Short mmCIF file of C-alpha atoms in Angstrom, two decimals:
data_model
loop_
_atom_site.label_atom_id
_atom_site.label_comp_id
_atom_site.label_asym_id
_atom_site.label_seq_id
_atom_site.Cartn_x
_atom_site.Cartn_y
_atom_site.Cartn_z
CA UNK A 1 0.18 33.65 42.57
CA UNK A 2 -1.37 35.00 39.34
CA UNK A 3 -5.59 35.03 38.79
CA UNK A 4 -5.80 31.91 36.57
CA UNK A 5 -4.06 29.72 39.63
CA UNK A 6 -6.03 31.39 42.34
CA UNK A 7 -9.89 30.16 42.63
CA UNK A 8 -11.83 33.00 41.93
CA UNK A 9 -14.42 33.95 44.87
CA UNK A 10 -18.00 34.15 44.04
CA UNK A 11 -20.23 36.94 45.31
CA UNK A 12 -20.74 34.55 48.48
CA UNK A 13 -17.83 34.57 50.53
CA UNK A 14 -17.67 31.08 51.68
CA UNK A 15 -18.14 29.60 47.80
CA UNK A 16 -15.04 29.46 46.31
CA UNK A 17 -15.22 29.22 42.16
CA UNK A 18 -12.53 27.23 41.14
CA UNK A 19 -11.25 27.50 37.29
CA UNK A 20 -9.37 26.16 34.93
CA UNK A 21 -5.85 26.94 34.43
CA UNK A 22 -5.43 29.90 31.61
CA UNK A 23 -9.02 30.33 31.50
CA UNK A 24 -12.06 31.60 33.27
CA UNK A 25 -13.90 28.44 32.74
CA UNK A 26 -15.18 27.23 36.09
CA UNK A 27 -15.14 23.09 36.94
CA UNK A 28 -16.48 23.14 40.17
CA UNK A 29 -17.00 25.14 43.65
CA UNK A 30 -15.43 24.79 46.68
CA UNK A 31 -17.64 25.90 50.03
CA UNK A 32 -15.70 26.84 53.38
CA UNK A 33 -17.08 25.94 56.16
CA UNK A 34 -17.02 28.16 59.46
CA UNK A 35 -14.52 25.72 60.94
CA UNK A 36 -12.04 23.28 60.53
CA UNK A 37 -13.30 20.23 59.79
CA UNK A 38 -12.55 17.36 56.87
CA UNK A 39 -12.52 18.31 53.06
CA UNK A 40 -14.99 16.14 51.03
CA UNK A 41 -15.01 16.31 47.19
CA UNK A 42 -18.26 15.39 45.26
CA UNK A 43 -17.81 14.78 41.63
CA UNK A 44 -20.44 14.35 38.67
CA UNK A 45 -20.97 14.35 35.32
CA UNK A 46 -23.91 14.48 34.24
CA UNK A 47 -27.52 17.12 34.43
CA UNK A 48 -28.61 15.50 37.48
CA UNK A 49 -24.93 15.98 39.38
CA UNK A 50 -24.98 19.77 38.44
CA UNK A 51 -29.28 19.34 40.36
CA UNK A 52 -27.85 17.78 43.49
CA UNK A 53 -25.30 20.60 43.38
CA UNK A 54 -27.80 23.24 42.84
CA UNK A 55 -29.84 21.77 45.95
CA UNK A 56 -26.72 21.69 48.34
CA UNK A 57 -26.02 25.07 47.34
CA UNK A 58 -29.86 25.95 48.49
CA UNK A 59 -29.43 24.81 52.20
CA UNK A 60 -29.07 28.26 53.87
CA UNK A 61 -27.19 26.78 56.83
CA UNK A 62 -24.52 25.44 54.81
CA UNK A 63 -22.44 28.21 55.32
CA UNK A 64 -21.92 26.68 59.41
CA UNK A 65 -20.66 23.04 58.31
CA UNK A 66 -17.40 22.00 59.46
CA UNK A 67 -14.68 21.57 56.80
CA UNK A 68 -14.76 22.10 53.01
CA UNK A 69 -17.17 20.65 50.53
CA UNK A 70 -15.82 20.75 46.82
CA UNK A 71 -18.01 19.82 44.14
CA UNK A 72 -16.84 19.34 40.56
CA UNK A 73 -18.38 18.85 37.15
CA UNK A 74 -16.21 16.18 35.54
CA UNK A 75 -16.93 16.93 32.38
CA UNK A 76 -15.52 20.25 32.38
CA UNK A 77 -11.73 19.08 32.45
CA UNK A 78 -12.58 16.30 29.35
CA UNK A 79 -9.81 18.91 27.37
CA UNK A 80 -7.39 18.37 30.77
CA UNK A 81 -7.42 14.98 30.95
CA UNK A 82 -3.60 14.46 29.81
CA UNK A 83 -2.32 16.77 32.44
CA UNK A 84 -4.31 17.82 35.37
CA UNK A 85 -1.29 18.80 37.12
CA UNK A 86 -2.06 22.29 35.63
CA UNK A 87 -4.77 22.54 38.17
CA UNK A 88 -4.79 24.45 41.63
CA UNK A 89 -4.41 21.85 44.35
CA UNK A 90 -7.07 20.95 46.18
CA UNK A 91 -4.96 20.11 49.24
CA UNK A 92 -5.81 17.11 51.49
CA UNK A 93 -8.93 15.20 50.50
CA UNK A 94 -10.59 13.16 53.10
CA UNK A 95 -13.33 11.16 51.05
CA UNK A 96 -14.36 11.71 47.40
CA UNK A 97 -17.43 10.51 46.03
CA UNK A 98 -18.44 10.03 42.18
CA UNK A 99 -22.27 10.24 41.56
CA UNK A 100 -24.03 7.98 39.55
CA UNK A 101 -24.22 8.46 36.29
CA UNK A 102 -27.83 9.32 34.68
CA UNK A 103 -29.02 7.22 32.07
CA UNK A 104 -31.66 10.14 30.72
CA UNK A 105 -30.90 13.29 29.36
CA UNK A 106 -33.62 15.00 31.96
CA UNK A 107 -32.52 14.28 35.39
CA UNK A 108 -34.39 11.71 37.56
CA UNK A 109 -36.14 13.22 40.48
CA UNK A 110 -35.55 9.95 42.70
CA UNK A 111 -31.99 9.77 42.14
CA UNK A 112 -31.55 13.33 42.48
CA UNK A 113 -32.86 13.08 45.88
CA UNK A 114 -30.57 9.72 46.56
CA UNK A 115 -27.79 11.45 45.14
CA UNK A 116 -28.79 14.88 47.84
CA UNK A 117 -29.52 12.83 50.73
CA UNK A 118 -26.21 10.29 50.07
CA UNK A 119 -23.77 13.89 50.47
CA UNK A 120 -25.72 14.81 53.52
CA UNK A 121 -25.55 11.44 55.28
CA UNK A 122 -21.94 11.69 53.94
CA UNK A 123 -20.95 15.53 55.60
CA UNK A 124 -23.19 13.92 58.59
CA UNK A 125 -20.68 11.10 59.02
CA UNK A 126 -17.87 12.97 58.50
CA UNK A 127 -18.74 15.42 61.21
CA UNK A 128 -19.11 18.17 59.21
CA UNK A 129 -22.93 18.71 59.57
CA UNK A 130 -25.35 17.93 62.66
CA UNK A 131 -27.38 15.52 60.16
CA UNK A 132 -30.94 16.45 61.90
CA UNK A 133 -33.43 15.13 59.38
CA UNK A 134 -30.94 13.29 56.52
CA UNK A 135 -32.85 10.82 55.11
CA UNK A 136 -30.74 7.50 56.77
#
């Protein structure tokens, strides 16, 4: 399998950078968990998506979750959108969820913390995290 179909691994080893075809343009992430579990796939498009990403990313225990959590930025594959077949499978997707869409150009602090605490309660349903202290 050649580099450009192969996600690239970041300098942590359970964050997966995954790229577009051809390129080294990165659309999303994908984070391993430390076993098996369900893969969930978070998708956004807008500043507040790529906050709530940033904040997951912060959690230092996220490395022990169960499964795979991939989280892409939509926006990145506007130039794909006629054939995404190009793209490295993702394999078997369990649940996908599309975050709201902003309506300001500076993300909102209350949805950003909606939009964090929805994934949690999401990877806590799923199984894939213990969920102590996600906001129900």
């Amino acid at each position: 399998m050649s580099q450009s179909q192969n996600p690239q691994q970041s300098d942590n080893a359970f964050v997966e950078t995954l790229v577009l075809p051809g390129s080294d343009t990165p659309f999303g992430l994908r984070l391993n968990g430390a076993s098996a579990g369900p893969q969930v796939v978070i998708a956004g498009t807008c500043d507040a998506a790529k906050t709530v990403f940033d904040r997951l990313l912060s959690i230092p225990t996220l490395p022990w979750m169960r499964g795979s959590l991939v989280m892409i930025q939509l926006e990145t594959l506007d130039g794909m959108l006629g054939d995404l077949s190009d793209l490295t499978p993702l394999g078997p997707i369990d649940r996908t969820v599309v975050l709201p869409w902003a309506n300001s150009v500076e993300p909102d602090e209350l949805q950003v913390r909606r939009n964090y605490h929805m994934v949690l309660r999401l990877c806590a349903d799923m199984g894939m995290i213990a969920g102590r202290g996600v906001a129900r």
